[in-house]
mmCIF file of C-alpha atoms in Angstrom:
data_model
loop_
_atom_site.group_PDB
_atom_site.id
_atom_site.type_symbol
_atom_site.label_atom_id
_atom_site.label_comp_id
_atom_site.label_asym_id
_atom_site.label_seq_id
_atom_site.Cartn_x
_atom_site.Cartn_y
_atom_site.Cartn_z
ATOM 1 C CA UNK A 720 0.000 0.000 0.000
ATOM 2 C CA UNK A 721 3.038 2.246 0.464
ATOM 3 C CA UNK A 722 2.603 5.425 -1.569
ATOM 4 C CA UNK A 723 -0.173 3.937 -3.710
ATOM 5 C CA UNK A 724 -1.861 6.869 -5.457
ATOM 6 C CA UNK A 725 -5.346 5.395 -5.340
ATOM 7 C CA UNK A 726 -5.487 5.894 -1.563
ATOM 8 C CA UNK A 727 -3.141 8.815 -1.329
ATOM 9 C CA UNK A 728 -5.865 11.472 -1.306
ATOM 10 C CA UNK A 729 -8.111 9.659 1.156
ATOM 11 C CA UNK A 730 -8.583 11.211 4.585
ATOM 12 C CA UNK A 731 -7.682 8.973 7.496
ATOM 13 C CA UNK A 732 -10.607 7.914 9.665
ATOM 14 C CA UNK A 733 -9.063 8.610 13.066
ATOM 15 C CA UNK A 734 -12.199 7.750 15.050
ATOM 16 C CA UNK A 735 -12.078 4.722 17.356
ATOM 17 C CA UNK A 736 -13.868 1.630 16.054
ATOM 18 C CA UNK A 737 -14.583 -1.048 18.646
ATOM 19 C CA UNK A 738 -13.944 -4.622 17.548
ATOM 20 C CA UNK A 739 -16.991 -6.877 17.268
ATOM 21 C CA UNK A 740 -17.290 -10.359 18.783
ATOM 22 C CA UNK A 741 -16.760 -11.700 15.268
ATOM 23 C CA UNK A 742 -13.490 -9.739 14.960
ATOM 24 C CA UNK A 743 -12.138 -10.952 18.295
ATOM 25 C CA UNK A 744 -13.140 -14.532 17.604
ATOM 26 C CA UNK A 745 -11.310 -14.566 14.262
ATOM 27 C CA UNK A 746 -8.277 -12.910 15.862
ATOM 28 C CA UNK A 747 -8.194 -15.539 18.617
ATOM 29 C CA UNK A 748 -8.394 -18.411 16.119
ATOM 30 C CA UNK A 749 -5.509 -16.907 14.173
ATOM 31 C CA UNK A 750 -3.411 -16.736 17.322
ATOM 32 C CA UNK A 751 -4.184 -20.343 18.263
ATOM 33 C CA UNK A 752 -3.398 -21.614 14.754
ATOM 34 C CA UNK A 753 -0.100 -19.713 14.864
ATOM 35 C CA UNK A 754 0.774 -20.900 18.366
ATOM 36 C CA UNK A 755 0.138 -24.533 17.415
ATOM 37 C CA UNK A 756 2.043 -24.146 14.145
ATOM 38 C CA UNK A 757 -1.013 -25.072 12.093
ATOM 39 C CA UNK A 758 -0.789 -21.851 10.063
ATOM 40 C CA UNK A 759 1.893 -19.136 10.137
ATOM 41 C CA UNK A 760 1.219 -15.419 9.965
ATOM 42 C CA UNK A 761 2.968 -15.369 6.573
ATOM 43 C CA UNK A 762 0.520 -17.967 5.297
ATOM 44 C CA UNK A 763 -2.327 -15.798 6.577
ATOM 45 C CA UNK A 764 -0.884 -12.816 4.698
ATOM 46 C CA UNK A 765 -0.415 -14.792 1.484
ATOM 47 C CA UNK A 766 -4.039 -15.895 1.692
ATOM 48 C CA UNK A 767 -5.140 -12.269 2.135
ATOM 49 C CA UNK A 768 -3.028 -11.128 -0.810
ATOM 50 C CA UNK A 769 -4.652 -13.834 -2.933
ATOM 51 C CA UNK A 770 -8.146 -12.339 -2.488
ATOM 52 C CA UNK A 771 -9.246 -10.690 -5.768
ATOM 53 C CA UNK A 772 -9.004 -6.905 -5.455
ATOM 54 C CA UNK A 773 -12.715 -6.072 -5.804
ATOM 55 C CA UNK A 774 -13.563 -8.664 -3.199
ATOM 56 C CA UNK A 775 -10.753 -7.470 -0.931
ATOM 57 C CA UNK A 776 -12.264 -3.999 -0.702
ATOM 58 C CA UNK A 777 -15.756 -5.368 -0.076
ATOM 59 C CA UNK A 778 -14.567 -7.340 2.938
ATOM 60 C CA UNK A 779 -13.742 -5.931 6.357
ATOM 61 C CA UNK A 780 -10.344 -6.518 7.912
ATOM 62 C CA UNK A 781 -11.320 -9.652 9.853
ATOM 63 C CA UNK A 782 -13.583 -10.917 7.069
ATOM 64 C CA UNK A 783 -10.388 -11.103 4.987
ATOM 65 C CA UNK A 784 -8.743 -13.033 7.792
ATOM 66 C CA UNK A 785 -11.427 -15.719 8.090
ATOM 67 C CA UNK A 786 -11.382 -16.085 4.333
ATOM 68 C CA UNK A 787 -7.599 -16.523 4.318
ATOM 69 C CA UNK A 788 -7.742 -18.908 7.279
ATOM 70 C CA UNK A 789 -10.314 -21.034 5.425
ATOM 71 C CA UNK A 790 -8.222 -20.938 2.235
ATOM 72 C CA UNK A 791 -5.126 -22.070 4.129
ATOM 73 C CA UNK A 792 -6.832 -24.815 6.138
ATOM 74 C CA UNK A 793 -8.255 -26.244 2.894
ATOM 75 C CA UNK A 794 -4.968 -25.922 1.019
ATOM 76 C CA UNK A 795 -3.056 -27.616 3.824
ATOM 77 C CA UNK A 796 -5.594 -30.405 4.170
ATOM 78 C CA UNK A 797 -6.331 -29.551 7.813
ATOM 79 C CA UNK A 798 -9.960 -29.584 6.733
ATOM 80 C CA UNK A 799 -11.477 -30.939 3.536
ATOM 81 C CA UNK A 800 -13.959 -29.286 1.245
ATOM 82 C CA UNK A 801 -16.503 -31.999 2.078
ATOM 83 C CA UNK A 802 -16.105 -31.359 5.804
ATOM 84 C CA UNK A 803 -16.526 -27.651 5.266
ATOM 85 C CA UNK A 804 -19.669 -28.150 3.179
ATOM 86 C CA UNK A 805 -21.138 -30.373 5.883
ATOM 87 C CA UNK A 806 -20.253 -27.861 8.608
ATOM 88 C CA UNK A 807 -21.862 -25.114 6.540
ATOM 89 C CA UNK A 808 -24.989 -27.237 6.306
ATOM 90 C CA UNK A 809 -24.638 -27.595 2.557
ATOM 91 C CA UNK A 810 -24.068 -31.337 2.380
ATOM 92 C CA UNK B 1386 27.307 -9.520 6.219
ATOM 93 C CA UNK B 1387 26.571 -5.878 5.479
ATOM 94 C CA UNK B 1388 28.071 -3.055 7.534
ATOM 95 C CA UNK B 1389 26.335 -0.028 8.973
ATOM 96 C CA UNK B 1390 26.770 2.914 6.615
ATOM 97 C CA UNK B 1391 27.084 0.727 3.523
ATOM 98 C CA UNK B 1392 25.175 1.934 0.444
ATOM 99 C CA UNK B 1393 22.829 -0.685 -0.959
ATOM 100 C CA UNK B 1394 20.300 -0.985 -3.734
ATOM 101 C CA UNK B 1395 17.055 -2.908 -3.285
ATOM 102 C CA UNK B 1396 16.835 -5.495 -6.051
ATOM 103 C CA UNK B 1397 14.587 -4.319 -8.871
ATOM 104 C CA UNK B 1398 12.959 -7.714 -9.075
ATOM 105 C CA UNK B 1399 9.247 -8.553 -9.357
ATOM 106 C CA UNK B 1400 8.656 -12.200 -8.437
ATOM 107 C CA UNK B 1401 4.939 -11.337 -8.313
ATOM 108 C CA UNK B 1402 4.947 -11.356 -12.119
ATOM 109 C CA UNK B 1403 6.316 -14.916 -12.207
ATOM 110 C CA UNK B 1404 3.803 -16.747 -10.038
ATOM 111 C CA UNK B 1405 2.396 -17.120 -6.532
ATOM 112 C CA UNK B 1406 4.657 -15.652 -3.869
ATOM 113 C CA UNK B 1407 4.701 -13.616 -0.675
ATOM 114 C CA UNK B 1408 7.326 -10.866 -0.534
ATOM 115 C CA UNK B 1409 8.064 -8.580 2.430
ATOM 116 C CA UNK B 1410 10.028 -6.058 0.355
ATOM 117 C CA UNK B 1411 7.588 -3.238 -0.494
ATOM 118 C CA UNK B 1412 6.989 -2.437 -4.167
ATOM 119 C CA UNK B 1413 7.805 1.225 -3.603
ATOM 120 C CA UNK B 1414 11.405 0.388 -2.673
ATOM 121 C CA UNK B 1415 12.333 -1.907 -5.554
ATOM 122 C CA UNK B 1416 15.410 -0.461 -7.260
ATOM 123 C CA UNK B 1417 15.873 2.295 -4.646
ATOM 124 C CA UNK B 1418 19.219 3.132 -3.045
ATOM 125 C CA UNK B 1419 19.552 3.314 0.731
ATOM 126 C CA UNK B 1420 22.036 3.080 3.591
ATOM 127 C CA UNK B 1421 22.365 0.186 6.027
ATOM 128 C CA UNK B 1422 21.609 1.341 9.576
ATOM 129 C CA UNK B 1423 22.129 -1.923 11.432
ATOM 130 C CA UNK B 1424 21.729 -5.687 11.426
ATOM 131 C CA UNK B 1425 18.526 -6.590 13.304
ATOM 132 C CA UNK B 1426 19.150 -10.327 13.552
ATOM 133 C CA UNK B 1427 18.517 -13.403 11.439
ATOM 134 C CA UNK B 1428 14.963 -14.573 10.829
ATOM 135 C CA UNK B 1429 13.311 -17.417 8.860
ATOM 136 C CA UNK B 1430 12.645 -16.337 5.287
ATOM 137 C CA UNK B 1431 8.968 -15.258 5.108
ATOM 138 C CA UNK B 1432 8.928 -16.137 1.393
ATOM 139 C CA UNK B 1433 9.219 -19.788 2.477
ATOM 140 C CA UNK B 1434 7.115 -19.505 5.639
ATOM 141 C CA UNK B 1435 4.202 -18.271 3.538
ATOM 142 C CA UNK B 1436 4.126 -21.658 1.778
ATOM 143 C CA UNK B 1437 4.963 -23.745 4.883
ATOM 144 C CA UNK B 1438 8.298 -24.674 3.305
ATOM 145 C CA UNK B 1439 11.489 -25.148 5.361
ATOM 146 C CA UNK B 1440 12.609 -21.549 5.951
ATOM 147 C CA UNK B 1441 16.338 -20.923 6.379
ATOM 148 C CA UNK B 1442 17.216 -17.884 8.510
ATOM 149 C CA UNK B 1443 18.242 -14.778 6.575
ATOM 150 C CA UNK B 1444 19.976 -11.640 7.792
ATOM 151 C CA UNK B 1445 17.567 -8.753 8.330
ATOM 152 C CA UNK B 1446 18.690 -5.117 8.190
ATOM 153 C CA UNK B 1447 17.291 -1.726 8.976
ATOM 154 C CA UNK B 1448 17.927 0.296 5.836
ATOM 155 C CA UNK B 1449 17.430 4.075 5.592
ATOM 156 C CA UNK B 1450 16.079 5.773 2.471
ATOM 157 C CA UNK B 1451 16.335 9.531 2.327
ATOM 158 C CA UNK B 1452 13.279 11.518 1.277
ATOM 159 C CA UNK B 1453 12.141 12.673 -1.124
ATOM 160 C CA UNK B 1454 12.240 9.497 -3.194
ATOM 161 C CA UNK B 1455 10.413 9.055 -6.488
ATOM 162 C CA UNK B 1456 7.360 10.964 -5.240
ATOM 163 C CA UNK B 1457 7.106 14.749 -5.281
ATOM 164 C CA UNK B 1458 6.025 14.802 -1.637
ATOM 165 C CA UNK B 1459 8.447 14.271 1.192
ATOM 166 C CA UNK B 1460 10.855 16.745 2.741
ATOM 167 C CA UNK B 1461 14.639 16.685 2.397
ATOM 168 C CA UNK B 1462 16.175 15.593 5.688
ATOM 169 C CA UNK B 1463 13.303 13.222 6.464
ATOM 170 C CA UNK B 1464 13.788 9.499 5.890
ATOM 171 C CA UNK B 1465 12.179 6.079 5.754
ATOM 172 C CA UNK B 1466 13.655 3.208 7.735
ATOM 173 C CA UNK B 1467 12.619 -0.252 6.570
ATOM 174 C CA UNK B 1468 13.383 -3.876 7.513
ATOM 175 C CA UNK B 1469 14.847 -5.624 4.470
ATOM 176 C CA UNK B 1470 16.347 -9.096 4.125
ATOM 177 C CA UNK B 1471 19.893 -9.395 2.800
ATOM 178 C CA UNK B 1472 18.865 -11.398 -0.258
ATOM 179 C CA UNK B 1473 16.950 -8.313 -1.443
ATOM 180 C CA UNK B 1474 19.990 -6.027 -1.173
ATOM 181 C CA UNK B 1475 22.914 -5.547 -3.535
ATOM 182 C CA UNK B 1476 25.953 -3.256 -3.400
ATOM 183 C CA UNK B 1477 25.293 0.253 -4.752
ATOM 184 C CA UNK C 1471 -13.552 -21.317 -5.072
ATOM 185 C CA UNK C 1472 -17.166 -20.586 -4.265
ATOM 186 C CA UNK C 1473 -16.945 -21.960 -0.705
ATOM 187 C CA UNK C 1474 -14.616 -19.105 0.178
ATOM 188 C CA UNK C 1475 -17.310 -16.622 -0.792
ATOM 189 C CA UNK C 1476 -19.605 -17.900 1.952
ATOM 190 C CA UNK C 1477 -20.763 -15.037 4.199
ATOM 191 C CA UNK C 1478 -18.097 -14.494 6.856
ATOM 192 C CA UNK C 1479 -20.290 -15.188 9.889
ATOM 193 C CA UNK C 1480 -21.284 -18.589 8.518
ATOM 194 C CA UNK C 1481 -17.696 -19.320 7.599
ATOM 195 C CA UNK C 1482 -16.500 -18.515 11.113
ATOM 196 C CA UNK C 1483 -19.157 -20.773 12.670
ATOM 197 C CA UNK C 1484 -18.204 -23.645 10.380
ATOM 198 C CA UNK C 1485 -14.448 -23.218 10.882
ATOM 199 C CA UNK C 1486 -14.923 -22.953 14.656
ATOM 200 C CA UNK C 1487 -16.955 -26.168 14.709
ATOM 201 C CA UNK C 1488 -14.382 -28.022 12.594
ATOM 202 C CA UNK C 1489 -11.416 -26.809 14.647
ATOM 203 C CA UNK C 1490 -13.205 -27.849 17.842
ATOM 204 C CA UNK C 1491 -14.086 -31.291 16.407
ATOM 205 C CA UNK C 1492 -10.478 -31.837 15.356
ATOM 206 C CA UNK C 1493 -9.123 -30.849 18.756
ATOM 207 C CA UNK C 1494 -7.236 -27.853 17.335
ATOM 208 C CA UNK C 1495 -9.151 -25.008 19.021
ATOM 209 C CA UNK C 1496 -11.805 -25.702 21.641
ATOM 210 C CA UNK C 1497 -14.396 -22.995 22.409
ATOM 211 C CA UNK C 1498 -12.999 -22.404 25.916
ATOM 212 C CA UNK C 1499 -9.513 -22.068 24.452
ATOM 213 C CA UNK C 1500 -10.783 -19.378 22.094
ATOM 214 C CA UNK C 1501 -12.587 -17.588 24.936
ATOM 215 C CA UNK C 1502 -9.400 -17.657 27.003
ATOM 216 C CA UNK C 1503 -7.359 -16.284 24.095
ATOM 217 C CA UNK C 1504 -9.844 -13.416 23.659
ATOM 218 C CA UNK C 1505 -9.643 -12.679 27.395
ATOM 219 C CA UNK C 1506 -5.827 -12.569 27.306
ATOM 220 C CA UNK C 1507 -5.788 -10.415 24.168
ATOM 221 C CA UNK C 1508 -8.262 -7.953 25.695
ATOM 222 C CA UNK C 1509 -5.868 -7.419 28.597
ATOM 223 C CA UNK C 1510 -3.269 -5.822 26.332
ATOM 224 C CA UNK C 1511 -3.906 -2.104 25.903
ATOM 225 C CA UNK C 1512 -1.969 1.140 25.368
ATOM 226 C CA UNK C 1513 -1.847 1.450 29.174
ATOM 227 C CA UNK C 1514 0.962 -1.104 29.118
ATOM 228 C CA UNK C 1515 3.072 0.831 26.671
ATOM 229 C CA UNK C 1516 2.311 4.045 28.544
ATOM 230 C CA UNK C 1517 3.661 2.484 31.756
ATOM 231 C CA UNK C 1518 6.879 1.584 29.938
ATOM 232 C CA UNK C 1519 7.215 5.094 28.517
ATOM 233 C CA UNK C 1520 6.630 6.742 31.889
ATOM 234 C CA UNK C 1521 9.205 4.498 33.525
ATOM 235 C CA UNK C 1522 11.712 5.256 30.770
ATOM 236 C CA UNK C 1523 11.141 8.974 31.434
ATOM 237 C CA UNK C 1524 11.954 8.571 35.124
ATOM 238 C CA UNK C 1525 14.514 5.727 35.290
ATOM 239 C CA UNK C 1526 17.617 6.037 33.098
ATOM 240 C CA UNK C 1527 18.563 2.357 33.563
ATOM 241 C CA UNK C 1528 15.139 1.218 32.420
ATOM 242 C CA UNK C 1529 15.291 3.611 29.474
ATOM 243 C CA UNK C 1530 18.620 2.146 28.384
ATOM 244 C CA UNK C 1531 17.270 -1.393 28.691
ATOM 245 C CA UNK C 1532 14.105 -0.519 26.790
ATOM 246 C CA UNK C 1533 16.075 0.987 23.888
ATOM 247 C CA UNK C 1534 18.506 -1.930 23.803
ATOM 248 C CA UNK C 1535 15.875 -4.674 24.019
ATOM 249 C CA UNK C 1536 12.191 -3.764 24.174
ATOM 250 C CA UNK C 1537 11.132 -7.377 24.692
ATOM 251 C CA UNK C 1538 13.229 -7.788 27.852
ATOM 252 C CA UNK C 1539 12.077 -4.412 29.177
ATOM 253 C CA UNK C 1540 8.424 -5.376 28.649
ATOM 254 C CA UNK C 1541 8.951 -8.777 30.277
ATOM 255 C CA UNK C 1542 10.588 -7.129 33.274
ATOM 256 C CA UNK C 1543 7.272 -5.300 33.793
ATOM 257 C CA UNK C 1544 5.294 -8.532 33.687
ATOM 258 C CA UNK C 1545 4.059 -8.145 30.098
ATOM 259 C CA UNK C 1546 3.852 -11.581 28.428
ATOM 260 C CA UNK C 1547 6.163 -11.563 25.374
ATOM 261 C CA UNK C 1548 6.918 -15.262 24.939
ATOM 262 C CA UNK C 1549 6.531 -16.465 21.388
ATOM 263 C CA UNK C 1550 5.920 -12.942 20.123
ATOM 264 C CA UNK C 1551 8.011 -10.994 17.599
ATOM 265 C CA UNK C 1552 10.827 -8.866 19.072
ATOM 266 C CA UNK C 1553 9.793 -5.413 20.281
ATOM 267 C CA UNK C 1554 11.925 -2.556 18.978
ATOM 268 C CA UNK C 1555 11.796 0.886 20.590
ATOM 269 C CA UNK C 1556 12.402 4.077 18.596
ATOM 270 C CA UNK C 1557 13.775 6.953 20.664
ATOM 271 C CA UNK C 1558 12.471 10.418 19.848
ATOM 272 C CA UNK C 1559 14.873 13.276 20.552
ATOM 273 C CA UNK C 1560 14.802 17.039 20.137
ATOM 274 C CA UNK C 1561 16.105 16.447 16.592
ATOM 275 C CA UNK C 1562 14.287 13.296 15.456
ATOM 276 C CA UNK C 1563 10.625 12.217 15.544
ATOM 277 C CA UNK C 1564 9.465 8.706 14.560
ATOM 278 C CA UNK C 1565 6.233 7.497 12.961
ATOM 279 C CA UNK C 1566 5.443 3.780 12.576
ATOM 280 C CA UNK C 1567 3.486 2.226 9.702
ATOM 281 C CA UNK C 1568 3.105 -1.231 8.200
ATOM 282 C CA UNK C 1569 2.567 -0.665 4.479
ATOM 283 C CA UNK C 1570 2.344 -4.392 3.720
ATOM 284 C CA UNK C 1571 -0.262 -5.381 6.283
ATOM 285 C CA UNK C 1572 -0.832 -4.157 9.829
ATOM 286 C CA UNK C 1573 2.071 -5.313 12.016
ATOM 287 C CA UNK C 1574 1.591 -3.627 15.385
ATOM 288 C CA UNK C 1575 3.203 -3.979 18.823
ATOM 289 C CA UNK C 1576 0.084 -5.641 20.202
ATOM 290 C CA UNK C 1577 1.661 -6.943 23.399
ATOM 291 C CA UNK C 1578 2.225 -3.390 24.616
ATOM 292 C CA UNK C 1579 -0.501 -1.444 22.718
ATOM 293 C CA UNK C 1580 -3.359 -3.931 22.265
ATOM 294 C CA UNK C 1581 -5.311 -4.412 19.041
ATOM 295 C CA UNK C 1582 -4.252 -2.028 16.250
ATOM 296 C CA UNK C 1583 -6.645 0.903 15.822
ATOM 297 C CA UNK C 1584 -8.837 1.120 12.724
ATOM 298 C CA UNK C 1585 -6.811 3.940 11.163
ATOM 299 C CA UNK C 1586 -3.539 2.024 11.427
ATOM 300 C CA UNK C 1587 -5.026 -0.716 9.224
ATOM 301 C CA UNK C 1588 -6.532 1.661 6.659
ATOM 302 C CA UNK C 1589 -5.318 1.938 3.070
ATOM 303 C CA UNK C 1590 -5.105 5.730 3.410
ATOM 304 C CA UNK C 1591 -2.759 5.614 6.414
ATOM 305 C CA UNK C 1592 -0.582 2.925 4.860
ATOM 306 C CA UNK C 1593 -0.332 4.713 1.521
ATOM 307 C CA UNK C 1594 0.358 8.186 2.850
ATOM 308 C CA UNK C 1595 2.754 7.405 5.705
ATOM 309 C CA UNK C 1596 5.746 6.701 3.485
ATOM 310 C CA UNK C 1597 5.010 9.351 0.878
ATOM 311 C CA UNK C 1598 3.840 12.443 2.729
ATOM 312 C CA UNK C 1599 4.267 11.680 6.429
ATOM 313 C CA UNK C 1600 4.088 15.329 7.556
ATOM 314 C CA UNK C 1601 0.801 15.772 5.707
ATOM 315 C CA UNK C 1602 -0.451 12.564 7.273
ATOM 316 C CA UNK C 1603 0.224 13.424 10.926
ATOM 317 C CA UNK C 1604 -1.298 16.864 10.324
ATOM 318 C CA UNK C 1605 -4.614 14.973 10.240
ATOM 319 C CA UNK C 1606 -4.124 14.590 13.990
ATOM 320 C CA UNK C 1607 -3.088 18.225 14.271
ATOM 321 C CA UNK C 1608 0.548 17.244 14.716
ATOM 322 C CA UNK C 1609 2.969 19.752 13.192
ATOM 323 C CA UNK C 1610 6.698 19.257 13.644
ATOM 324 C CA UNK C 1611 9.096 22.201 13.686
ATOM 325 C CA UNK C 1612 11.311 22.442 10.593
ATOM 326 C CA UNK C 1613 14.318 21.702 12.800
ATOM 327 C CA UNK C 1614 12.984 18.223 13.609
ATOM 328 C CA UNK C 1615 13.728 15.386 11.184
ATOM 329 C CA UNK C 1616 11.001 12.847 10.631
ATOM 330 C CA UNK C 1617 11.806 9.159 10.333
ATOM 331 C CA UNK C 1618 9.047 6.848 9.136
ATOM 332 C CA UNK C 1619 9.595 3.243 10.174
ATOM 333 C CA UNK C 1620 7.878 0.801 7.808
ATOM 334 C CA UNK C 1621 7.369 -2.370 9.796
ATOM 335 C CA UNK C 1622 7.834 -4.882 6.984
ATOM 336 C CA UNK C 1623 9.251 -7.968 8.641
ATOM 337 C CA UNK C 1624 10.000 -9.479 12.030
ATOM 338 C CA UNK C 1625 10.085 -6.604 14.507
ATOM 339 C CA UNK C 1626 7.209 -4.721 16.070
ATOM 340 C CA UNK C 1627 8.030 -1.076 16.721
ATOM 341 C CA UNK C 1628 6.855 1.431 19.308
ATOM 342 C CA UNK C 1629 7.951 5.031 19.768
ATOM 343 C CA UNK C 1630 9.433 6.339 23.012
ATOM 344 C CA UNK C 1631 8.231 9.956 22.786
ATOM 345 C CA UNK C 1632 9.785 13.013 24.379
ATOM 346 C CA UNK C 1633 8.743 13.751 27.941
ATOM 347 C CA UNK C 1634 6.506 16.845 27.943
ATOM 348 C CA UNK C 1635 8.011 19.965 29.434
ATOM 349 C CA UNK C 1636 6.709 21.068 32.796
ATOM 350 C CA UNK C 1637 6.310 17.537 34.187
ATOM 351 C CA UNK C 1638 9.321 17.590 36.481
ATOM 352 C CA UNK C 1639 8.622 15.719 39.693
ATOM 353 C CA UNK C 1640 5.515 13.975 38.351
ATOM 354 C CA UNK C 1641 4.917 10.371 39.405
ATOM 355 C CA UNK C 1642 5.091 7.457 36.961
ATOM 356 C CA UNK C 1643 1.298 7.129 37.173
ATOM 357 C CA UNK C 1644 0.749 10.815 36.380
ATOM 358 C CA UNK C 1645 3.154 10.604 33.445
ATOM 359 C CA UNK C 1646 1.667 7.371 32.077
ATOM 360 C CA UNK C 1647 -1.751 9.045 31.985
ATOM 361 C CA UNK C 1648 -0.371 11.562 29.448
ATOM 362 C CA UNK C 1649 0.561 8.862 26.907
ATOM 363 C CA UNK C 1650 -1.869 7.311 24.441
ATOM 364 C CA UNK C 1651 -1.547 4.904 21.527
ATOM 365 C CA UNK C 1652 -1.071 7.643 18.925
ATOM 366 C CA UNK C 1653 1.933 8.945 20.870
ATOM 367 C CA UNK C 1654 3.564 5.519 20.765
ATOM 368 C CA UNK C 1655 3.007 5.194 16.996
ATOM 369 C CA UNK C 1656 4.125 8.768 16.422
ATOM 370 C CA UNK C 1657 1.039 10.375 14.886
ATOM 371 C CA UNK C 1658 0.672 12.537 17.995
ATOM 372 C CA UNK C 1659 2.967 13.942 20.664
ATOM 373 C CA UNK C 1660 2.182 13.725 24.389
ATOM 374 C CA UNK C 1661 1.524 17.036 26.082
ATOM 375 C CA UNK C 1662 1.069 18.132 29.680
ATOM 376 C CA UNK C 1663 -2.671 18.181 29.029
#
């Protein structure tokens, strides 16, 4: 993002924004996955960078995280697509 | 090992154009010349960590870049200080 | 992959259930992690700053090794990235940004604020830092050099600001109350209030 012109003229929203329960929950999962060496922070970042740009800007900060976490857990085989579908109630 | 005060150039390389990767060297510094401030330690290469590959430790440096750079903004005398791995630096 | 486009709330519920079923992250473990994370706040960093202002030995330790200095005050740092401390002087002022993501010294400042994670902050900090901190009303004298620290890799950086004038004889608690998160990232400067 450094110096990128697209955002260069944007004002900075300096107001405090409290984190939601969703945000804190995702953050906590990220920490646990990192602590147990299931997924590194660099893997999280790669997964965020892989989100298509339009989608990236539609998602909030922690929405990007849960998406990257899901991407990584699938890619690493920690969970399977079938398991995820079942858990989502889409089986 | 690089010495404090040594002039270095950030490699003008764009692995992003060659395939999936995760690079901790910002785009805005590629090809820029700076000065080594100090060695910060050796850390596992994030380019490998991002793919869960074995990640050998690489030397990490604080490198100073004097403003203004390639942008019109930025005041002479001000500077950026950035963590950059040795494999992204070459003699300048 | 269409599964990834599932609404985030549903995705979180499903991932939480799977991680619990696989014994990777139980609900009580997650609750405990949230509780621990909530305990970290800028008050911790402010305590370190105030102590550095009043104890030269602690100041030296903090500048040499922020992690050890934080641990010596009971702040849990184990397993976390090293904490680097940037010393402001009468000649040099520091501002911290992470242009690549949102690396932040969470152990001593808590969750990063919204603005720190914003595209505008991350874009402008390295290109027009004086214009950026003016958004907070911060104007540096021409005699002060600004150094922007882009936190791109393994360290987490906090600023040790200048002690405000007119605070001679103040207690550590009084001094700590003057310091907020913006002061320790460098977008603002602590004042006597």
